[in-house]
mmCIF file of C-alpha atoms in Angstrom:
data_model
loop_
_atom_site.group_PDB
_atom_site.id
_atom_site.type_symbol
_atom_site.label_atom_id
_atom_site.label_comp_id
_atom_site.label_asym_id
_atom_site.label_seq_id
_atom_site.Cartn_x
_atom_site.Cartn_y
_atom_site.Cartn_z
ATOM 1 C CA MET A 1234 -6.852 -22.557 110.617
ATOM 2 C CA ASP A 1235 -8.616 -19.574 109.125
ATOM 3 C CA LYS A 1236 -11.716 -21.065 107.541
ATOM 4 C CA ILE A 1237 -14.744 -22.698 109.130
ATOM 5 C CA TYR A 1238 -16.414 -25.344 106.968
ATOM 6 C CA ILE A 1239 -20.097 -26.106 107.555
ATOM 7 C CA TYR A 1240 -21.946 -28.955 105.806
ATOM 8 C CA PRO A 1241 -25.640 -29.836 106.184
ATOM 9 C CA PHE A 1242 -26.666 -33.488 106.279
ATOM 10 C CA GLY A 1243 -29.499 -35.662 107.549
ATOM 11 C CA SER A 1244 -32.243 -33.806 105.632
ATOM 12 C CA GLY A 1245 -30.722 -30.501 106.701
ATOM 13 C CA GLN A 1246 -31.443 -31.044 110.406
ATOM 14 C CA LYS A 1247 -27.840 -31.861 111.323
ATOM 15 C CA THR A 1248 -24.630 -29.981 110.685
ATOM 16 C CA LEU A 1249 -21.058 -31.145 110.231
ATOM 17 C CA ILE A 1250 -18.477 -28.517 111.200
ATOM 18 C CA ILE A 1251 -14.747 -28.503 110.492
ATOM 19 C CA ALA A 1252 -12.889 -25.803 112.383
ATOM 20 C CA ASP A 1253 -10.078 -25.061 114.807
ATOM 21 C CA GLN A 1254 -10.305 -25.789 118.520
ATOM 22 C CA GLU A 1255 -11.323 -22.243 119.467
ATOM 23 C CA ILE A 1256 -14.426 -22.272 117.235
ATOM 24 C CA ILE A 1257 -15.349 -25.814 118.266
ATOM 25 C CA HIS A 1258 -15.123 -24.786 121.933
ATOM 26 C CA LEU A 1259 -17.337 -21.760 121.230
ATOM 27 C CA LEU A 1260 -19.945 -23.984 119.560
ATOM 28 C CA GLY A 1261 -19.736 -26.403 122.500
ATOM 29 C CA THR A 1262 -20.973 -23.661 124.831
ATOM 30 C CA ARG A 1263 -24.297 -23.587 122.975
ATOM 31 C CA TYR A 1264 -24.823 -26.953 121.291
ATOM 32 C CA ASP A 1265 -24.421 -30.585 122.237
ATOM 33 C CA SER A 1266 -21.821 -31.834 119.817
ATOM 34 C CA LYS A 1267 -20.190 -35.129 118.977
ATOM 35 C CA LEU A 1268 -16.521 -35.276 117.972
ATOM 36 C CA ILE A 1269 -16.174 -37.166 114.706
ATOM 37 C CA ASP A 1270 -12.449 -36.813 114.001
ATOM 38 C CA SER A 1271 -9.504 -34.615 114.869
ATOM 39 C CA ASP A 1272 -6.086 -33.621 113.682
ATOM 40 C CA ASN A 1273 -3.379 -31.233 114.868
ATOM 41 C CA ASP A 1274 -5.016 -28.291 113.153
ATOM 42 C CA ALA A 1275 -8.716 -29.127 112.912
ATOM 43 C CA LEU A 1276 -11.601 -30.858 114.614
ATOM 44 C CA ILE A 1277 -14.723 -32.284 113.004
ATOM 45 C CA ILE A 1278 -17.945 -32.273 115.012
ATOM 46 C CA LYS A 1279 -21.591 -33.106 114.400
ATOM 47 C CA ILE A 1280 -24.358 -30.898 115.792
ATOM 48 C CA ASP A 1281 -28.068 -31.772 115.775
ATOM 49 C CA CYS A 1282 -29.368 -28.460 114.420
ATOM 50 C CA PRO A 1283 -29.709 -26.783 111.011
ATOM 51 C CA VAL A 1284 -26.893 -24.867 109.316
ATOM 52 C CA ASP A 1285 -28.775 -21.562 109.609
ATOM 53 C CA ASP A 1286 -28.785 -21.799 113.415
ATOM 54 C CA VAL A 1287 -25.047 -22.471 113.520
ATOM 55 C CA LEU A 1288 -24.359 -19.654 111.068
ATOM 56 C CA SER A 1289 -26.385 -17.096 113.026
ATOM 57 C CA PHE A 1290 -24.720 -18.203 116.285
ATOM 58 C CA LEU A 1291 -21.215 -17.751 114.846
ATOM 59 C CA ILE A 1292 -22.064 -14.335 113.401
ATOM 60 C CA SER A 1293 -23.554 -13.248 116.748
ATOM 61 C CA TYR A 1294 -20.131 -13.970 118.291
ATOM 62 C CA ASN A 1295 -18.442 -11.684 115.733
ATOM 63 C CA VAL A 1296 -16.953 -14.458 113.624
ATOM 64 C CA PRO A 1297 -16.401 -12.800 110.216
ATOM 65 C CA ARG A 1298 -18.755 -14.153 107.541
ATOM 66 C CA GLU A 1299 -15.775 -14.384 105.153
ATOM 67 C CA ARG A 1300 -14.289 -17.152 107.329
ATOM 68 C CA ILE A 1301 -17.394 -19.320 107.081
ATOM 69 C CA ILE A 1302 -17.772 -21.615 104.076
ATOM 70 C CA ILE A 1303 -21.039 -23.490 103.667
ATOM 71 C CA GLY A 1304 -20.753 -26.602 101.527
ATOM 72 C CA ASN A 1305 -23.372 -28.639 99.723
ATOM 73 C CA ASN A 1306 -21.960 -32.100 100.226
ATOM 74 C CA ILE A 1307 -19.724 -33.675 102.830
ATOM 75 C CA PRO A 1308 -16.090 -33.921 101.678
ATOM 76 C CA ASN A 1309 -13.606 -36.741 102.005
ATOM 77 C CA PHE A 1310 -12.018 -36.164 105.445
ATOM 78 C CA ARG A 1311 -8.524 -37.155 104.330
ATOM 79 C CA ASP A 1312 -8.561 -34.495 101.632
ATOM 80 C CA VAL A 1313 -9.775 -31.924 104.133
ATOM 81 C CA PHE A 1314 -7.026 -32.720 106.637
ATOM 82 C CA LYS A 1315 -4.362 -32.496 103.937
ATOM 83 C CA ASN A 1316 -5.458 -28.902 103.358
ATOM 84 C CA PHE A 1317 -5.103 -28.072 107.065
ATOM 85 C CA LYS A 1318 -1.505 -29.187 107.412
ATOM 86 C CA ARG A 1319 0.585 -26.192 108.355
ATOM 87 C CA ARG A 1320 3.817 -27.885 109.217
ATOM 88 C CA SER A 1321 6.351 -28.279 106.472
ATOM 89 C CA ARG A 1322 7.454 -31.807 105.692
ATOM 90 C CA ASN A 1323 11.103 -30.643 105.758
ATOM 91 C CA VAL A 1324 11.569 -31.750 109.352
ATOM 92 C CA VAL A 1325 14.985 -32.466 110.837
ATOM 93 C CA ARG A 1326 15.156 -34.907 113.742
ATOM 94 C CA ILE A 1327 17.554 -33.865 116.489
ATOM 95 C CA CYS A 1328 18.815 -35.888 119.458
ATOM 96 C CA PRO A 1329 17.554 -34.396 122.749
ATOM 97 C CA VAL A 1330 20.814 -35.379 124.512
ATOM 98 C CA CYS A 1331 23.652 -34.311 122.213
ATOM 99 C CA GLY A 1332 21.905 -32.268 119.487
ATOM 100 C CA SER A 1333 23.105 -34.506 116.647
ATOM 101 C CA LYS A 1334 21.126 -34.885 113.427
ATOM 102 C CA LYS A 1335 22.285 -38.515 113.076
ATOM 103 C CA ILE A 1336 18.996 -40.025 114.246
ATOM 104 C CA ARG A 1337 17.318 -43.108 112.874
ATOM 105 C CA VAL A 1338 14.162 -45.054 113.653
ATOM 106 C CA LEU A 1339 14.692 -48.566 114.968
ATOM 107 C CA PRO A 1340 13.268 -51.327 112.780
ATOM 108 C CA LEU A 1341 9.894 -52.724 113.877
ATOM 109 C CA SER A 1342 9.237 -49.736 116.077
ATOM 110 C CA ASN A 1343 5.756 -48.241 115.863
ATOM 111 C CA TRP A 1344 4.422 -51.768 115.660
ATOM 112 C CA LEU A 1345 3.371 -52.361 119.263
ATOM 113 C CA LEU A 1346 4.850 -49.223 120.815
ATOM 114 C CA SER A 1347 5.668 -45.725 119.615
ATOM 115 C CA GLU A 1348 8.517 -45.141 117.211
ATOM 116 C CA THR A 1349 11.849 -45.743 118.935
ATOM 117 C CA TYR A 1350 14.731 -43.499 117.924
ATOM 118 C CA ILE A 1351 18.462 -44.071 118.275
ATOM 119 C CA CYS A 1352 21.229 -41.496 118.022
ATOM 120 C CA GLU A 1353 24.267 -42.759 116.151
ATOM 121 C CA LYS A 1354 26.518 -40.214 117.882
ATOM 122 C CA CYS A 1355 25.764 -40.583 121.619
ATOM 123 C CA GLY A 1356 23.722 -43.810 121.648
ATOM 124 C CA TYR A 1357 20.513 -42.233 122.968
ATOM 125 C CA ARG A 1358 17.619 -44.619 122.630
ATOM 126 C CA GLY A 1359 14.082 -43.475 123.334
ATOM 127 C CA PHE A 1360 10.670 -42.325 122.242
ATOM 128 C CA ILE A 1361 11.220 -38.581 122.590
ATOM 129 C CA ILE A 1362 12.979 -36.683 119.814
ATOM 130 C CA LEU A 1363 13.117 -33.063 118.714
ATOM 131 C CA GLU A 1364 11.613 -32.283 115.320
ATOM 132 C CA VAL A 1365 12.652 -28.920 113.943
ATOM 133 C CA ASP A 1366 11.372 -27.344 110.744
ATOM 134 C CA GLU A 1367 14.357 -27.082 108.444
ATOM 135 C CA ASN A 1368 13.024 -23.881 106.867
ATOM 136 C CA GLU A 1369 12.612 -22.072 110.195
ATOM 137 C CA CYS A 1370 15.939 -22.859 111.832
ATOM 138 C CA GLY A 1371 18.255 -22.974 108.817
ATOM 139 C CA LEU A 1372 19.684 -26.448 109.495
#
């Protein structure tokens, strides 16, 4: 994730930050933060200090100002996470035993337990499956 999104709230005395794990870890060395939500590519934290303090701290650690975006109002988190998705949705499921692409999800899986996969070629049945980006491997 390239950009760092900073949003003031709570009369400007609190800051909501959306960034990658590296930036969040850096901020955690200075501020007490509370994790609000997370995804594969981004974390959302709340810090009890004004935006200006966070901005000056990031710049003091040589974070380029061009990466930092200061917003006026807090966005819808689902829309934000959709923008952070890096992985293509053209994913091919591959059996970890035989390498076949003939994989299907068992009905009613992901109800009480994780999704259960079954290979129609070798009969593998389990929770672990390989997901390969179709664009990267040429399948």
